[in-house]
């Protein structure tokens, strides 16, 4: 990789790896995966695809499973990282139980994490290349959910591919380990809080220009005309995948994932009248750096953004949800950005900042085409605001090529407030809806709000003829194409099928 | 204590769960260089000029090689040696290697590869099987002639079904891509380490291009992250590349393919086309089949002739059928060469014959299962190649087992009832359940055309402490070879399992043992080990028979206790501490070892003192097979494994989406040496079969204009013939969320020649899953797909066509159907 002389040739970070403090220095173009494998010789972390599609390189970073091929080395600054090699140590810390590497006694515990042992006992590894990633993902989700159902295990491993085992014996091993780990957890005397204590995160500092720690800092870089670097790296789940395909250089990206102003989900007072529907006195402001996992964990959003929750739940696999952000989903401007469809259906407004000014753009007006947005070179997407609408119902439906790690072929989000039943309106004429937003993804150059279809549903009384009319309307409103995922014809028809299913799900059909 | 038949944990798994197993990318050698490859962007073209000057100037570049720099033959030795390592004059598929680079870093090598410019003159390319056949680009043509099929098809009292079937490319999608390291040795030899299935194929490829003697080309298999056939012949290419670069630079060279490169250029399952006509009597006897079978071989022959040969030998399925005509062709096209993939030419034709069986049953008015049972091969029957089955025919038992485990007769009624209820729900439930059968058999081993590749060797060496080194020429690729062969060695020697170590395959250690393919490893390497162990055992018996070991044992125990008191520990591995808790409870009072272990150690001590040779080379040659090239008849394989699958699916008739709910899958394996690894093979194969049936295919750019519209998210347009989906987000394999409940059932009809009665299991699990799925979709919805994968788009199209067909046929019925939907 050629480097501009203006850029540093190495970057230095501090982090904890497998419980040990480390100071590392490496090239800014290397990924966390390379740092682990080449600098620290932790070869248990494997590379299967380099694009976050197989999960073989899964490690735990600050408590969550991530694909280490989609984290730049410099993004690990101040982080706590665990790899497969550190699991016995992690288990020792959790259970305050010394594991003996060499033991004379068969009854003493082996130097293995319970998951490692059950993977041996259940015959869960065949070629074994995916196994470290499988185990790391399992460790991460068992921490959140120590007593998972079989279905939850499948969901927790959704970001990990295996080609040998058919997964059955992997599920067996996770189930078995979980029950053993619960037995330990139930005995608090054996439970040491050591690992729970977060390793103090190093204060984000300027890392030779690779990390922007404040919004102002990021905007300043953006304000430089023809700056060789660009503050664009958040979760890396799109930008680093594109970089692998030769579009963009990671060493020219600036990490914005540590910027406080880009995080947080909170209620705020509405500013000004909205472009659609009636004004609501309160809004929810979601920082652009919010990850899909953080969305899923937010009680506020669970209550006021049902379509968004459903959308975020099916994005990628756990590793992608742990890193990918709402802001990135918008800025990447893919026609298949699941969270965007949902947010747009709620009438989201985007906050866009530059060093000198700040502006607001409705989500609907943000996209100019595939990969193209209204963002100017000196601007950064700062937050997404949605109205806090009482009694909002919503749902998100999609068709993908498979059930996890899938890109949508067609997806729809519907957010609505239904008029209270028996208030006269629904019988003859009059709308069933106080608020209605219908958005589609993957069936047009950009995600779009299906205004004509909304109009049909809002203006006509709810009956089978209206539904038919709405389905015909949406088939005209979409502009799908043939691509490697699906056909235009199928997408068009499915837009109508999903419309009916979504309306039924939110209770808008009898 | 016998270990064969026990669920012994895998010895190789301990390294794998700790992350300490060393795959090829985990190895590095001092002063190691990295390779990159310049590849053809065209499906067919003439190389006019290769300019390397700019690339040579890049810092860190040590070697740039083109075809003219190859010291040996520019040829990969295979059945019909036609494939050059580096294109000379002409490129014949996209991704064909044109030049090699070795540089200090991977990025320097890649930069140099980009800096090499190649001028091509584009030539017309053959991109479809049909075009290749029309131009008589035939790599191989096999015939099978039995009985008088014409007479049957001209009869008026038979039911005839004829269809044309299409099957897609399938990617092996091993999670570890191909990779190799070549290390020059001081004596002028080269050692190649890599991810591979067949060390002896790699050895031949390296010797061919380097011009070195085979004994100077040493190949060592590293822990291999999946093969499935994809690392059978194909690794010869990267191995030969790094060997040439190591030879040229005198330094170790590493080459690991990226996922995209691996998907673009390495081998795949052949796309197939099968024109299949079958005839049966009205009372349900399969009488005749008449088949034309085509495989798209790609640009070079590689293994296509034998892939095709296996297909033709199984053309009518595990059924009696006396009148047969099959013509099978492998067609040359300007696409990536296809090769071995689990099932090896069977999945394509099995998809066709198992669809035909359902369609015939329907026409006759028999249940799909009944029809199969009526025609199922049994002991004393003849296969399609007139091979008389004298023993180990467990096919009917696999059917019986599946029927019992699934409670088929009740399940069938229950599903019919539930589908009826769903139609009348308000709003109507669009999901329909269905059941589908798929059966197959598989000739174990290479068969009559395997020739000198058929035998296998093994070396067994016992050390003075009783521990045993076993070396074989076949490989562990995840399938469980190490485990199964450890068990065979332990039982054949009569020693505890923990004393056995299976060595990493190394061509300098054992004679050519053929490839690790064709579900032959347990059978052939197992027998070779058993042969070596028999030799040692008979020597041991000479000094140990009737000997009273109690004194030696008592002495050894007291020494051990004394050593223990001094603080010395016993060399017992962590692995055995895990597995032996359920296997041989250790006896701490006697100094850790079990009584059985003490006896073994004492025996070895006595043999050592009596100067008994405690080592042997084993050799296994399979029983005679026969083949007549004119008729295609003969006892083509030593024996067959059998399998039956029943799948339950749910089809959404509005979206065309198929969910696999349950799979019951039974396999006659002769003897399951280790039921746990056996189940692992079955579950993995079934899930790969689900991928083949529902999800997986390659999409190729057809022409410039269409390519432009087929957006891949990576730009374009792409040249005709280029694979558009070359990564895991676009080549879709099943995730943990896509798999059904799988009930694995093992049937054991012992094969007398096999070690402990074992046959082979590696491949049967994948073969008949796709037809079972499509049969189930037909059962659920009434649509008859003739093409896989059964994507929602295809199912939905077929449902639409079926609905409009019904409308044309009977307006009244269609209204009813419409309201039902």
PDB file of C-alpha atoms in Angstrom, chain A residues 370-504:
ATOM      1  CA  UNK A 370     -27.577   4.174  -4.839  1.00  0.00           C
ATOM      2  CA  UNK A 371     -24.520   5.198  -2.833  1.00  0.00           C
ATOM      3  CA  UNK A 372     -25.413   8.893  -3.192  1.00  0.00           C
ATOM      4  CA  UNK A 373     -26.721  11.255  -0.524  1.00  0.00           C
ATOM      5  CA  UNK A 374     -27.176  14.971   0.052  1.00  0.00           C
ATOM      6  CA  UNK A 375     -24.206  14.960   2.440  1.00  0.00           C
ATOM      7  CA  UNK A 376     -21.647  17.509   1.328  1.00  0.00           C
ATOM      8  CA  UNK A 377     -17.935  16.844   1.545  1.00  0.00           C
ATOM      9  CA  UNK A 378     -17.612  18.877   4.742  1.00  0.00           C
ATOM     10  CA  UNK A 379     -20.637  17.384   6.481  1.00  0.00           C
ATOM     11  CA  UNK A 380     -21.218  14.573   8.909  1.00  0.00           C
ATOM     12  CA  UNK A 381     -24.461  12.831   9.817  1.00  0.00           C
ATOM     13  CA  UNK A 382     -24.810  13.416  13.532  1.00  0.00           C
ATOM     14  CA  UNK A 383     -28.143  12.028  14.639  1.00  0.00           C
ATOM     15  CA  UNK A 384     -31.450  10.580  13.581  1.00  0.00           C
ATOM     16  CA  UNK A 385     -34.578  12.004  15.197  1.00  0.00           C
ATOM     17  CA  UNK A 386     -37.932  10.312  15.218  1.00  0.00           C
ATOM     18  CA  UNK A 387     -41.152  11.658  16.650  1.00  0.00           C
ATOM     19  CA  UNK A 388     -42.233  10.068  19.897  1.00  0.00           C
ATOM     20  CA  UNK A 389     -45.688   9.009  18.803  1.00  0.00           C
ATOM     21  CA  UNK A 390     -48.043   7.597  21.414  1.00  0.00           C
ATOM     22  CA  UNK A 391     -49.782   4.378  20.396  1.00  0.00           C
ATOM     23  CA  UNK A 392     -47.502   3.885  17.412  1.00  0.00           C
ATOM     24  CA  UNK A 393     -47.678   0.418  15.972  1.00  0.00           C
ATOM     25  CA  UNK A 394     -45.261  -0.859  13.412  1.00  0.00           C
ATOM     26  CA  UNK A 395     -43.646  -3.798  11.819  1.00  0.00           C
ATOM     27  CA  UNK A 396     -40.828  -4.658   9.502  1.00  0.00           C
ATOM     28  CA  UNK A 397     -40.934  -7.541   7.043  1.00  0.00           C
ATOM     29  CA  UNK A 398     -38.376  -8.679   4.568  1.00  0.00           C
ATOM     30  CA  UNK A 399     -37.504 -11.428   2.181  1.00  0.00           C
ATOM     31  CA  UNK A 400     -33.859 -12.421   2.099  1.00  0.00           C
ATOM     32  CA  UNK A 401     -31.906 -15.270   0.567  1.00  0.00           C
ATOM     33  CA  UNK A 402     -31.631 -17.013   3.936  1.00  0.00           C
ATOM     34  CA  UNK A 403     -32.467 -16.426   7.570  1.00  0.00           C
ATOM     35  CA  UNK A 404     -29.278 -14.835   8.878  1.00  0.00           C
ATOM     36  CA  UNK A 405     -26.482 -12.826   7.279  1.00  0.00           C
ATOM     37  CA  UNK A 406     -28.861 -11.978   4.452  1.00  0.00           C
ATOM     38  CA  UNK A 407     -29.287  -8.915   2.307  1.00  0.00           C
ATOM     39  CA  UNK A 408     -32.918  -8.059   1.612  1.00  0.00           C
ATOM     40  CA  UNK A 409     -34.501  -8.799  -1.767  1.00  0.00           C
ATOM     41  CA  UNK A 410     -37.455  -6.683  -0.747  1.00  0.00           C
ATOM     42  CA  UNK A 411     -38.304  -5.205   2.611  1.00  0.00           C
ATOM     43  CA  UNK A 412     -41.093  -3.070   3.991  1.00  0.00           C
ATOM     44  CA  UNK A 413     -41.549  -1.083   7.164  1.00  0.00           C
ATOM     45  CA  UNK A 414     -44.936   0.170   8.249  1.00  0.00           C
ATOM     46  CA  UNK A 415     -45.420   2.552  11.135  1.00  0.00           C
ATOM     47  CA  UNK A 416     -48.895   3.713  11.986  1.00  0.00           C
ATOM     48  CA  UNK A 417     -51.263   5.072  14.560  1.00  0.00           C
ATOM     49  CA  UNK A 418     -54.634   3.444  14.183  1.00  0.00           C
ATOM     50  CA  UNK A 419     -57.740   5.464  14.949  1.00  0.00           C
ATOM     51  CA  UNK A 420     -59.527   4.058  17.953  1.00  0.00           C
ATOM     52  CA  UNK A 421     -62.125   1.543  16.774  1.00  0.00           C
ATOM     53  CA  UNK A 422     -65.762   2.597  16.974  1.00  0.00           C
ATOM     54  CA  UNK A 423     -64.935   6.249  16.461  1.00  0.00           C
ATOM     55  CA  UNK A 424     -67.144   6.301  13.475  1.00  0.00           C
ATOM     56  CA  UNK A 425     -64.614   6.729  10.748  1.00  0.00           C
ATOM     57  CA  UNK A 426     -64.003   3.238   9.511  1.00  0.00           C
ATOM     58  CA  UNK A 427     -67.442   2.239   8.252  1.00  0.00           C
ATOM     59  CA  UNK A 428     -67.977   4.514   5.289  1.00  0.00           C
ATOM     60  CA  UNK A 429     -65.108   6.609   4.145  1.00  0.00           C
ATOM     61  CA  UNK A 430     -62.606   8.223   6.436  1.00  0.00           C
ATOM     62  CA  UNK A 431     -59.227   7.004   7.341  1.00  0.00           C
ATOM     63  CA  UNK A 432     -58.322   4.196   9.635  1.00  0.00           C
ATOM     64  CA  UNK A 433     -55.046   5.904  10.342  1.00  0.00           C
ATOM     65  CA  UNK A 434     -54.007   8.910  12.384  1.00  0.00           C
ATOM     66  CA  UNK A 435     -50.494   8.361  11.108  1.00  0.00           C
ATOM     67  CA  UNK A 436     -49.180   6.099   8.406  1.00  0.00           C
ATOM     68  CA  UNK A 437     -45.703   5.637   7.023  1.00  0.00           C
ATOM     69  CA  UNK A 438     -44.864   2.877   4.543  1.00  0.00           C
ATOM     70  CA  UNK A 439     -41.340   2.486   3.261  1.00  0.00           C
ATOM     71  CA  UNK A 440     -39.715  -0.002   0.948  1.00  0.00           C
ATOM     72  CA  UNK A 441     -36.138  -1.106   0.513  1.00  0.00           C
ATOM     73  CA  UNK A 442     -34.342  -3.025  -2.266  1.00  0.00           C
ATOM     74  CA  UNK A 443     -37.059  -2.320  -4.836  1.00  0.00           C
ATOM     75  CA  UNK A 444     -35.904   1.076  -6.112  1.00  0.00           C
ATOM     76  CA  UNK A 445     -32.604   2.951  -6.533  1.00  0.00           C
ATOM     77  CA  UNK A 446     -33.057   4.229  -2.991  1.00  0.00           C
ATOM     78  CA  UNK A 447     -35.177   3.350  -0.036  1.00  0.00           C
ATOM     79  CA  UNK A 448     -38.375   5.311  -0.474  1.00  0.00           C
ATOM     80  CA  UNK A 449     -41.620   6.184   1.190  1.00  0.00           C
ATOM     81  CA  UNK A 450     -44.574   4.783  -0.721  1.00  0.00           C
ATOM     82  CA  UNK A 451     -46.637   7.952  -0.695  1.00  0.00           C
ATOM     83  CA  UNK A 452     -49.152   6.897  -3.338  1.00  0.00           C
ATOM     84  CA  UNK A 453     -49.871   3.657  -1.535  1.00  0.00           C
ATOM     85  CA  UNK A 454     -50.152   5.485   1.768  1.00  0.00           C
ATOM     86  CA  UNK A 455     -52.632   7.878   0.139  1.00  0.00           C
ATOM     87  CA  UNK A 456     -54.842   5.030  -1.029  1.00  0.00           C
ATOM     88  CA  UNK A 457     -54.919   3.522   2.432  1.00  0.00           C
ATOM     89  CA  UNK A 458     -55.404   6.829   4.186  1.00  0.00           C
ATOM     90  CA  UNK A 459     -58.100   8.176   1.949  1.00  0.00           C
ATOM     91  CA  UNK A 460     -60.251   5.136   1.438  1.00  0.00           C
ATOM     92  CA  UNK A 461     -62.214   3.158   3.940  1.00  0.00           C
ATOM     93  CA  UNK A 462     -60.638  -0.105   4.995  1.00  0.00           C
ATOM     94  CA  UNK A 463     -62.203  -2.858   2.935  1.00  0.00           C
ATOM     95  CA  UNK A 464     -60.970  -5.558   0.558  1.00  0.00           C
ATOM     96  CA  UNK A 465     -61.283  -3.232  -2.436  1.00  0.00           C
ATOM     97  CA  UNK A 466     -58.993  -0.689  -0.789  1.00  0.00           C
ATOM     98  CA  UNK A 467     -56.463  -3.344   0.028  1.00  0.00           C
ATOM     99  CA  UNK A 468     -56.547  -4.514  -3.568  1.00  0.00           C
ATOM    100  CA  UNK A 469     -56.134  -0.966  -4.768  1.00  0.00           C
ATOM    101  CA  UNK A 470     -53.223  -0.401  -2.399  1.00  0.00           C
ATOM    102  CA  UNK A 471     -51.531  -3.585  -3.583  1.00  0.00           C
ATOM    103  CA  UNK A 472     -51.922  -2.540  -7.197  1.00  0.00           C
ATOM    104  CA  UNK A 473     -50.574   0.906  -6.328  1.00  0.00           C
ATOM    105  CA  UNK A 474     -47.456  -0.384  -4.628  1.00  0.00           C
ATOM    106  CA  UNK A 475     -46.694  -2.620  -7.608  1.00  0.00           C
ATOM    107  CA  UNK A 476     -46.647   0.540  -9.720  1.00  0.00           C
ATOM    108  CA  UNK A 477     -44.728   2.558  -7.176  1.00  0.00           C
ATOM    109  CA  UNK A 478     -41.738   0.234  -6.897  1.00  0.00           C
ATOM    110  CA  UNK A 479     -38.980   0.235  -9.530  1.00  0.00           C
ATOM    111  CA  UNK A 480     -37.181  -3.048  -8.947  1.00  0.00           C
ATOM    112  CA  UNK A 481     -34.332  -4.524 -10.987  1.00  0.00           C
ATOM    113  CA  UNK A 482     -32.947  -7.966 -11.739  1.00  0.00           C
ATOM    114  CA  UNK A 483     -29.750  -8.599  -9.814  1.00  0.00           C
ATOM    115  CA  UNK A 484     -27.873 -11.509  -8.316  1.00  0.00           C
ATOM    116  CA  UNK A 485     -30.283 -11.730  -5.397  1.00  0.00           C
ATOM    117  CA  UNK A 486     -33.622 -11.763  -7.169  1.00  0.00           C
ATOM    118  CA  UNK A 487     -35.694 -10.697 -10.156  1.00  0.00           C
ATOM    119  CA  UNK A 488     -37.608  -7.487 -10.772  1.00  0.00           C
ATOM    120  CA  UNK A 489     -40.817  -9.390 -11.355  1.00  0.00           C
ATOM    121  CA  UNK A 490     -40.613 -11.300  -8.096  1.00  0.00           C
ATOM    122  CA  UNK A 491     -39.741  -8.184  -6.135  1.00  0.00           C
ATOM    123  CA  UNK A 492     -42.680  -6.290  -7.592  1.00  0.00           C
ATOM    124  CA  UNK A 493     -45.156  -8.996  -6.684  1.00  0.00           C
ATOM    125  CA  UNK A 494     -43.659  -9.495  -3.244  1.00  0.00           C
ATOM    126  CA  UNK A 495     -43.965  -5.793  -2.497  1.00  0.00           C
ATOM    127  CA  UNK A 496     -47.705  -6.297  -2.602  1.00  0.00           C
ATOM    128  CA  UNK A 497     -47.638  -9.558  -0.630  1.00  0.00           C
ATOM    129  CA  UNK A 498     -45.545  -7.962   2.106  1.00  0.00           C
ATOM    130  CA  UNK A 499     -47.817  -4.907   2.187  1.00  0.00           C
ATOM    131  CA  UNK A 500     -50.825  -7.029   3.004  1.00  0.00           C
ATOM    132  CA  UNK A 501     -48.887  -9.036   5.589  1.00  0.00           C
ATOM    133  CA  UNK A 502     -47.532  -5.909   7.245  1.00  0.00           C
ATOM    134  CA  UNK A 503     -50.957  -4.276   7.440  1.00  0.00           C
ATOM    135  CA  UNK A 504     -52.350  -7.460   8.907  1.00  0.00           C
TER     136      UNK A 504
END
